[in-house]
Amino acid sequence: MPNDRLGRPLRDLRISITDRCNFRCVYCMPKEVFGRDYQFLPRADLLSFEEIIRLARAFVENGVEKIRITGGEPLVRRDVESLVAQLAAIDGLDLTLTTNGALLAAKARALRDAGLKRVTVSLDSLDDATFRSMNDVDFPVRRVLDGVEAAAAEGLPVKVNVVLKRGVNDGGIVDLARYFRGTGHVLRFIEYMDVGHSNGWRMDDVVPAAEVVRTIDGEFPLEPVEAAYRGEVARRWRYVDGGGEIGVIASVTGPFCGDCTRARLSAEGKLCTCLFAVRGHDLREVVRGGASDADVVNAIGAVWSRRTDRYSELRTAETATLPKIEMSYIGG
Ligand code: SAM
């Protein structure tokens, strides 16, 4: 289990199981780029569930303790429950999934029965008009909230992730805090990042984490909570009155590359060692090329041991315009 060149171990893996999504969030998969003619990956190019499981086991051999299933939108991939069941059978693995919540009400029970441990739901606004315009497919916020409630009713702990874009949904911070206080669901605010190159990111669009904390603290006083483990990306705060916890992920204003223990596997089997990678390492070629299990383990270890990425610590206005892999491809 090699550390990378900056001494960081491999602990977390995000597996994108599809590059498709049923939303067209303006900051992630804008319609002008991901329109009707957009060529998504052909089915034969996607890793099969069998290949994903084989790779997941090899990542665990390299030190991975936590896997997050993501996409695209993972719940649009057929039989996702069966993949969850097979991943959940891997010993000692913390398994979770990130979803936009659109199909969660229908799938929460099957996912829980398959062995999912918890779920993260992306939800950028409680205001229906704002939510519909951000997802850009006119999807009502109520149905995502139904998904959150269905997951909780099945006993799945829920985190709710909010990406804030200045002037778009930053007016709703306190409403979100008020709504989720006391529910046990942890609300987390993520700074809008310069992922990919189709979202036209500008620094002015970012709402700094410190501002989010100040805004909520002004209404519901907060106090800091110690980080639970090395590599925890969210800075945690709790309501002084016992109303629960929130987290802020300062990916832009407070980068955490020094503690980044995360790898990403794209739906077609490219291993990326940074969210801001320009290209990945082809593991599908390795698994389809007749490699033994030990060869697959070694291939992953070799990539990790050469890793030097720390993009967010080096970010400038210039780097933001460099070509990078899209989030919908690499897995959010
Ligand atoms: N479809 C699933 C979902 O909606 O959660 C999983 C994939 S999505 C790419 C994962 C997360 O990335 C979502 O919470 C989304 O809001 C976030 N995201 C996408 N583009 C982003 C960006 N430029 N900066 C910060 N977060 C972003």
Short mmCIF file of C-alpha atoms and ligand atoms in Angstrom, two decimals:
data_model
loop_
_atom_site.label_atom_id
_atom_site.label_comp_id
_atom_site.label_asym_id
_atom_site.label_seq_id
_atom_site.Cartn_x
_atom_site.Cartn_y
_atom_site.Cartn_z
CA MET A 1 0.00 0.00 0.00
CA PRO A 2 2.24 2.81 -1.24
CA ASN A 3 1.81 6.44 -0.23
CA ASP A 4 1.98 9.02 -3.00
CA ARG A 5 4.98 11.30 -3.53
CA LEU A 6 3.59 13.79 -1.00
CA GLY A 7 3.15 11.08 1.64
CA ARG A 8 -0.62 10.72 1.27
CA PRO A 9 -2.19 7.25 1.55
CA LEU A 10 -5.02 6.04 -0.71
CA ARG A 11 -8.19 5.78 1.42
CA ASP A 12 -11.23 6.93 -0.58
CA LEU A 13 -12.50 5.99 -3.99
CA ARG A 14 -15.31 7.59 -5.96
CA ILE A 15 -16.67 5.42 -8.70
CA SER A 16 -18.63 7.07 -11.46
CA ILE A 17 -20.99 4.46 -12.87
CA THR A 18 -22.42 6.57 -15.68
CA ASP A 19 -21.65 9.86 -17.41
CA ARG A 20 -25.38 10.43 -17.99
CA CYS A 21 -27.67 12.50 -15.81
CA ASN A 22 -31.38 13.33 -15.73
CA PHE A 23 -30.57 16.92 -14.63
CA ARG A 24 -28.77 19.64 -16.58
CA CYS A 25 -27.48 21.70 -13.66
CA VAL A 26 -26.28 24.96 -15.12
CA TYR A 27 -22.92 24.81 -13.33
CA CYS A 28 -22.22 21.15 -14.13
CA MET A 29 -23.88 19.89 -17.32
CA PRO A 30 -25.13 23.03 -19.07
CA LYS A 31 -27.59 22.31 -21.90
CA GLU A 32 -25.52 24.26 -24.42
CA VAL A 33 -22.79 21.62 -24.04
CA PHE A 34 -24.76 18.55 -22.94
CA GLY A 35 -27.63 18.97 -25.42
CA ARG A 36 -29.53 16.46 -27.55
CA ASP A 37 -26.55 15.82 -29.78
CA TYR A 38 -24.06 15.24 -27.00
CA GLN A 39 -22.32 11.88 -27.38
CA PHE A 40 -22.36 10.08 -24.05
CA LEU A 41 -20.20 7.00 -23.61
CA PRO A 42 -21.48 3.98 -25.53
CA ARG A 43 -22.58 1.11 -23.30
CA ALA A 44 -19.71 -1.15 -24.32
CA ASP A 45 -17.25 1.45 -23.07
CA LEU A 46 -18.68 1.49 -19.55
CA LEU A 47 -17.14 -0.77 -16.97
CA SER A 48 -19.45 -3.71 -16.32
CA PHE A 49 -20.50 -4.35 -12.72
CA GLU A 50 -18.14 -7.32 -12.71
CA GLU A 51 -15.24 -5.09 -13.76
CA ILE A 52 -16.17 -2.46 -11.18
CA ILE A 53 -16.19 -5.06 -8.41
CA ARG A 54 -12.86 -6.45 -9.49
CA LEU A 55 -11.33 -2.99 -9.52
CA ALA A 56 -12.97 -2.07 -6.20
CA ARG A 57 -11.35 -5.10 -4.57
CA ALA A 58 -7.99 -4.10 -6.00
CA PHE A 59 -8.42 -0.58 -4.62
CA VAL A 60 -9.24 -2.04 -1.20
CA GLU A 61 -5.99 -4.02 -1.45
CA ASN A 62 -4.27 -0.66 -1.96
CA GLY A 63 -5.78 0.80 1.21
CA VAL A 64 -9.21 2.09 0.19
CA GLU A 65 -11.65 2.05 3.11
CA LYS A 66 -14.51 4.08 1.68
CA ILE A 67 -16.25 3.96 -1.68
CA ARG A 68 -18.73 6.49 -2.96
CA ILE A 69 -20.86 5.60 -5.98
CA THR A 70 -21.48 8.63 -8.14
CA GLY A 71 -21.77 9.84 -11.72
CA GLY A 72 -23.38 11.46 -13.72
CA GLU A 73 -26.47 10.40 -11.84
CA PRO A 74 -25.84 6.92 -10.43
CA LEU A 75 -29.51 6.06 -9.98
CA VAL A 76 -30.12 6.21 -13.73
CA ARG A 77 -27.86 3.18 -14.28
CA ARG A 78 -29.96 0.04 -14.56
CA ASP A 79 -29.74 -2.38 -11.63
CA VAL A 80 -27.65 -0.05 -9.51
CA GLU A 81 -29.00 -1.97 -6.50
CA SER A 82 -27.22 -5.08 -7.68
CA LEU A 83 -23.90 -3.20 -7.85
CA VAL A 84 -24.54 -1.82 -4.36
CA ALA A 85 -25.15 -5.33 -3.07
CA GLN A 86 -21.89 -6.60 -4.56
CA LEU A 87 -19.85 -3.68 -3.22
CA ALA A 88 -21.51 -3.96 0.19
CA ALA A 89 -20.28 -7.56 0.35
CA ILE A 90 -16.64 -6.39 0.36
CA ASP A 91 -15.38 -6.70 3.93
CA GLY A 92 -14.73 -3.60 5.99
CA LEU A 93 -15.80 -1.14 3.32
CA ASP A 94 -17.74 2.03 4.10
CA LEU A 95 -20.14 2.38 1.17
CA THR A 96 -22.14 5.43 0.21
CA LEU A 97 -23.70 7.07 -2.82
CA THR A 98 -24.27 10.62 -4.08
CA THR A 99 -27.46 11.38 -5.95
CA ASN A 100 -29.52 14.31 -7.15
CA GLY A 101 -32.42 12.63 -5.38
CA ALA A 102 -34.81 12.59 -8.34
CA LEU A 103 -35.21 8.79 -8.24
CA LEU A 104 -34.45 8.31 -4.57
CA ALA A 105 -38.00 8.03 -3.28
CA ALA A 106 -38.53 5.08 -5.64
CA LYS A 107 -35.19 3.42 -4.91
CA ALA A 108 -34.44 4.11 -1.23
CA ARG A 109 -35.75 0.79 0.03
CA ALA A 110 -33.96 -1.31 -2.60
CA LEU A 111 -30.71 0.54 -1.94
CA ARG A 112 -30.98 0.07 1.80
CA ASP A 113 -31.86 -3.62 1.33
CA ALA A 114 -28.84 -4.00 -0.94
CA GLY A 115 -26.57 -2.81 1.87
CA LEU A 116 -26.07 0.90 1.26
CA LYS A 117 -24.89 2.49 4.52
CA ARG A 118 -25.83 6.13 3.92
CA VAL A 119 -26.57 8.58 1.16
CA THR A 120 -25.69 12.12 0.11
CA VAL A 121 -28.33 14.14 -1.72
CA SER A 122 -27.45 17.22 -3.75
CA LEU A 123 -29.99 19.99 -3.23
CA ASP A 124 -29.07 23.55 -4.11
CA SER A 125 -32.19 25.46 -3.13
CA LEU A 126 -35.50 25.05 -1.32
CA ASP A 127 -37.06 27.71 -3.48
CA ASP A 128 -38.89 25.78 -6.19
CA ALA A 129 -38.35 28.33 -8.96
CA THR A 130 -34.62 28.62 -8.19
CA PHE A 131 -34.26 24.85 -7.95
CA ARG A 132 -36.06 24.24 -11.25
CA SER A 133 -33.92 26.79 -13.05
CA MET A 134 -30.69 25.41 -11.56
CA ASN A 135 -31.44 21.80 -12.55
CA ASP A 136 -32.69 23.19 -15.89
CA VAL A 137 -35.09 20.31 -16.48
CA ASP A 138 -37.88 21.94 -14.43
CA PHE A 139 -37.64 19.29 -11.73
CA PRO A 140 -39.63 20.25 -8.58
CA VAL A 141 -37.78 20.51 -5.29
CA ARG A 142 -40.58 18.68 -3.49
CA ARG A 143 -39.70 15.41 -5.19
CA VAL A 144 -36.09 15.63 -4.01
CA LEU A 145 -37.30 16.34 -0.48
CA ASP A 146 -39.53 13.26 -0.81
CA GLY A 147 -36.39 11.31 -1.70
CA VAL A 148 -34.58 12.62 1.38
CA GLU A 149 -37.52 11.63 3.55
CA ALA A 150 -37.82 8.20 1.95
CA ALA A 151 -34.13 7.50 2.57
CA ALA A 152 -34.41 8.63 6.19
CA ALA A 153 -37.53 6.50 6.64
CA GLU A 154 -35.47 3.49 5.51
CA GLY A 155 -32.94 4.30 8.22
CA LEU A 156 -30.25 5.69 5.88
CA PRO A 157 -28.33 8.62 7.38
CA VAL A 158 -28.60 11.52 4.91
CA LYS A 159 -26.23 14.35 4.10
CA VAL A 160 -27.50 17.20 1.94
CA ASN A 161 -24.94 18.94 -0.28
CA VAL A 162 -25.50 22.47 -1.52
CA VAL A 163 -23.34 24.11 -4.17
CA LEU A 164 -23.64 27.87 -3.90
CA LYS A 165 -23.33 30.17 -6.85
CA ARG A 166 -23.20 33.91 -6.12
CA GLY A 167 -26.38 35.70 -7.08
CA VAL A 168 -28.16 32.44 -7.97
CA ASN A 169 -28.94 30.57 -4.74
CA ASP A 170 -26.87 32.27 -2.02
CA GLY A 171 -30.01 34.06 -0.78
CA GLY A 172 -31.33 30.69 0.43
CA ILE A 173 -28.59 29.74 2.92
CA VAL A 174 -30.59 30.50 6.07
CA ASP A 175 -33.76 28.84 4.68
CA LEU A 176 -31.79 25.63 4.11
CA ALA A 177 -30.30 25.80 7.60
CA ARG A 178 -33.73 26.37 9.14
CA TYR A 179 -35.31 23.52 7.17
CA PHE A 180 -32.71 20.89 8.04
CA ARG A 181 -31.98 21.94 11.63
CA GLY A 182 -33.25 19.33 14.01
CA THR A 183 -33.82 16.69 11.29
CA GLY A 184 -30.54 14.86 11.90
CA HIS A 185 -29.58 15.39 8.23
CA VAL A 186 -26.20 17.12 7.93
CA LEU A 187 -26.29 20.08 5.58
CA ARG A 188 -23.03 20.83 3.77
CA PHE A 189 -22.19 23.84 1.66
CA ILE A 190 -19.66 23.36 -1.11
CA GLU A 191 -17.77 26.16 -2.78
CA TYR A 192 -18.40 26.29 -6.49
CA MET A 193 -15.28 24.98 -8.24
CA ASP A 194 -13.61 25.42 -11.61
CA VAL A 195 -14.15 21.78 -12.54
CA GLY A 196 -14.14 20.95 -16.23
CA HIS A 197 -14.31 23.77 -18.75
CA SER A 198 -17.95 24.03 -19.73
CA ASN A 199 -19.33 25.95 -16.76
CA GLY A 200 -17.61 29.30 -17.35
CA TRP A 201 -16.44 29.46 -13.72
CA ARG A 202 -15.30 32.81 -12.32
CA MET A 203 -13.89 33.49 -8.85
CA ASP A 204 -16.65 36.08 -8.36
CA ASP A 205 -19.23 33.25 -8.53
CA VAL A 206 -17.78 31.59 -5.41
CA VAL A 207 -19.48 32.15 -2.06
CA PRO A 208 -16.66 31.66 0.49
CA ALA A 209 -17.26 29.08 3.22
CA ALA A 210 -16.47 31.70 5.89
CA GLU A 211 -19.36 33.81 4.61
CA VAL A 212 -21.74 30.84 4.81
CA VAL A 213 -20.75 30.20 8.43
CA ARG A 214 -21.18 33.93 9.29
CA THR A 215 -24.58 34.02 7.62
CA ILE A 216 -25.94 31.00 9.48
CA ASP A 217 -24.26 31.97 12.76
CA GLY A 218 -26.08 35.33 12.59
CA GLU A 219 -29.41 33.50 12.75
CA PHE A 220 -28.57 30.26 14.57
CA PRO A 221 -25.33 30.51 16.61
CA LEU A 222 -22.67 27.94 15.68
CA GLU A 223 -19.54 26.51 17.30
CA PRO A 224 -16.76 24.48 15.63
CA VAL A 225 -16.55 20.69 15.85
CA GLU A 226 -13.22 18.82 15.70
CA ALA A 227 -12.50 16.93 12.45
CA ALA A 228 -13.41 13.25 12.81
CA TYR A 229 -10.52 11.86 10.74
CA ARG A 230 -7.57 12.84 8.55
CA GLY A 231 -8.73 13.82 5.12
CA GLU A 232 -12.19 14.97 6.19
CA VAL A 233 -12.97 17.63 3.63
CA ALA A 234 -15.83 19.39 5.41
CA ARG A 235 -15.13 21.78 8.26
CA ARG A 236 -17.81 20.97 10.78
CA TRP A 237 -19.91 23.30 12.89
CA ARG A 238 -22.76 22.59 15.30
CA TYR A 239 -25.67 24.65 16.43
CA VAL A 240 -25.04 25.87 19.97
CA ASP A 241 -28.65 25.02 20.87
CA GLY A 242 -28.22 21.36 19.90
CA GLY A 243 -30.05 21.63 16.54
CA GLY A 244 -27.44 19.44 14.80
CA GLU A 245 -24.46 19.99 12.54
CA ILE A 246 -23.50 21.68 9.30
CA GLY A 247 -20.34 21.41 7.22
CA VAL A 248 -18.58 23.73 4.80
CA ILE A 249 -16.28 22.51 2.08
CA ALA A 250 -13.87 25.32 1.22
CA SER A 251 -12.43 23.71 -1.86
CA VAL A 252 -11.47 27.09 -3.32
CA THR A 253 -10.76 29.40 -0.35
CA GLY A 254 -9.24 26.72 1.90
CA PRO A 255 -7.85 23.88 -0.22
CA PHE A 256 -7.14 20.59 1.51
CA CYS A 257 -4.84 18.89 -1.03
CA GLY A 258 -2.29 18.11 1.71
CA ASP A 259 -4.78 15.68 3.23
CA CYS A 260 -6.37 14.40 0.03
CA THR A 261 -6.53 10.62 0.11
CA ARG A 262 -9.03 10.30 -2.74
CA ALA A 263 -8.97 8.66 -6.14
CA ARG A 264 -11.66 8.71 -8.79
CA LEU A 265 -12.62 6.04 -11.29
CA SER A 266 -14.56 7.20 -14.34
CA ALA A 267 -17.41 5.21 -15.82
CA GLU A 268 -15.10 3.91 -18.56
CA GLY A 269 -12.38 2.93 -16.13
CA LYS A 270 -9.99 5.87 -16.13
CA LEU A 271 -8.27 6.40 -12.79
CA CYS A 272 -7.86 10.06 -11.88
CA THR A 273 -5.86 11.08 -8.86
CA CYS A 274 -7.28 14.62 -8.73
CA LEU A 275 -10.69 16.16 -9.42
CA PHE A 276 -8.88 18.64 -11.65
CA ALA A 277 -7.01 16.04 -13.66
CA VAL A 278 -6.49 16.57 -17.36
CA ARG A 279 -6.42 12.86 -18.13
CA GLY A 280 -6.77 9.53 -16.35
CA HIS A 281 -4.94 6.20 -16.33
CA ASP A 282 -6.73 3.48 -18.26
CA LEU A 283 -7.61 0.63 -15.89
CA ARG A 284 -10.22 -0.83 -18.24
CA GLU A 285 -7.42 -1.68 -20.63
CA VAL A 286 -5.68 -3.46 -17.74
CA VAL A 287 -8.72 -5.51 -16.68
CA ARG A 288 -9.80 -6.31 -20.26
CA GLY A 289 -6.24 -7.16 -21.25
CA GLY A 290 -6.04 -10.37 -19.27
CA ALA A 291 -4.23 -9.00 -16.21
CA SER A 292 -4.19 -11.12 -13.06
CA ASP A 293 -5.70 -9.76 -9.84
CA ALA A 294 -2.19 -9.05 -8.58
CA ASP A 295 -1.40 -7.12 -11.79
CA VAL A 296 -4.48 -4.96 -11.27
CA VAL A 297 -3.52 -4.24 -7.66
CA ASN A 298 0.00 -3.31 -8.78
CA ALA A 299 -1.22 -1.10 -11.62
CA ILE A 300 -3.26 0.97 -9.16
CA GLY A 301 -0.41 1.12 -6.64
CA ALA A 302 2.00 2.26 -9.36
CA VAL A 303 -0.25 5.16 -10.36
CA TRP A 304 -0.80 6.18 -6.74
CA SER A 305 2.88 6.03 -5.84
CA ARG A 306 3.67 8.56 -8.62
CA ARG A 307 0.91 10.98 -7.58
CA THR A 308 1.92 14.62 -7.00
CA ASP A 309 -1.43 16.39 -7.61
CA ARG A 310 -2.37 19.43 -5.54
CA TYR A 311 -4.31 21.49 -8.00
CA SER A 312 -6.45 23.47 -5.55
CA GLU A 313 -3.38 24.72 -3.73
CA LEU A 314 -1.95 25.96 -7.02
CA ARG A 315 -5.19 27.40 -8.45
CA THR A 316 -5.05 30.87 -10.01
CA ALA A 317 -7.33 32.74 -12.39
CA GLU A 318 -5.14 31.34 -15.21
CA THR A 319 -5.28 27.69 -14.18
CA ALA A 320 -9.08 27.93 -14.04
CA THR A 321 -9.19 28.18 -17.83
CA LEU A 322 -6.97 25.14 -18.50
CA PRO A 323 -8.67 22.14 -20.10
CA LYS A 324 -9.87 19.67 -17.44
CA ILE A 325 -12.09 16.65 -17.28
CA GLU A 326 -15.80 17.37 -16.70
CA MET A 327 -17.25 16.55 -13.27
CA SER A 328 -20.11 14.58 -14.85
CA TYR A 329 -17.48 12.32 -16.43
CA ILE A 330 -15.00 11.97 -13.60
CA GLY A 331 -17.63 11.67 -10.87
CA GLY A 332 -18.51 14.34 -8.35
N1 SAM B 1 -25.71 13.31 -9.87
C1 SAM B 1 -25.19 13.16 -8.54
C2 SAM B 1 -25.51 14.36 -7.71
O1 SAM B 1 -26.23 15.26 -8.19
O2 SAM B 1 -25.10 14.41 -6.56
C3 SAM B 1 -23.73 12.85 -8.47
C4 SAM B 1 -22.78 13.54 -9.37
S1 SAM B 1 -22.68 15.31 -9.15
C5 SAM B 1 -21.43 15.72 -10.36
C6 SAM B 1 -21.87 15.40 -7.59
C7 SAM B 1 -21.85 16.75 -6.92
O3 SAM B 1 -20.99 17.61 -7.60
C8 SAM B 1 -23.18 17.47 -6.84
O4 SAM B 1 -23.43 17.81 -5.49
C9 SAM B 1 -22.95 18.69 -7.65
O5 SAM B 1 -23.70 19.78 -7.17
C10 SAM B 1 -21.48 18.91 -7.46
N2 SAM B 1 -20.86 19.77 -8.46
C11 SAM B 1 -20.97 19.72 -9.79
N3 SAM B 1 -20.26 20.69 -10.39
C12 SAM B 1 -19.65 21.38 -9.38
C13 SAM B 1 -18.77 22.49 -9.33
N4 SAM B 1 -18.37 23.10 -10.43
N5 SAM B 1 -18.35 22.91 -8.13
C14 SAM B 1 -18.76 22.29 -7.00
N6 SAM B 1 -19.58 21.24 -6.97
C15 SAM B 1 -20.04 20.80 -8.15
#
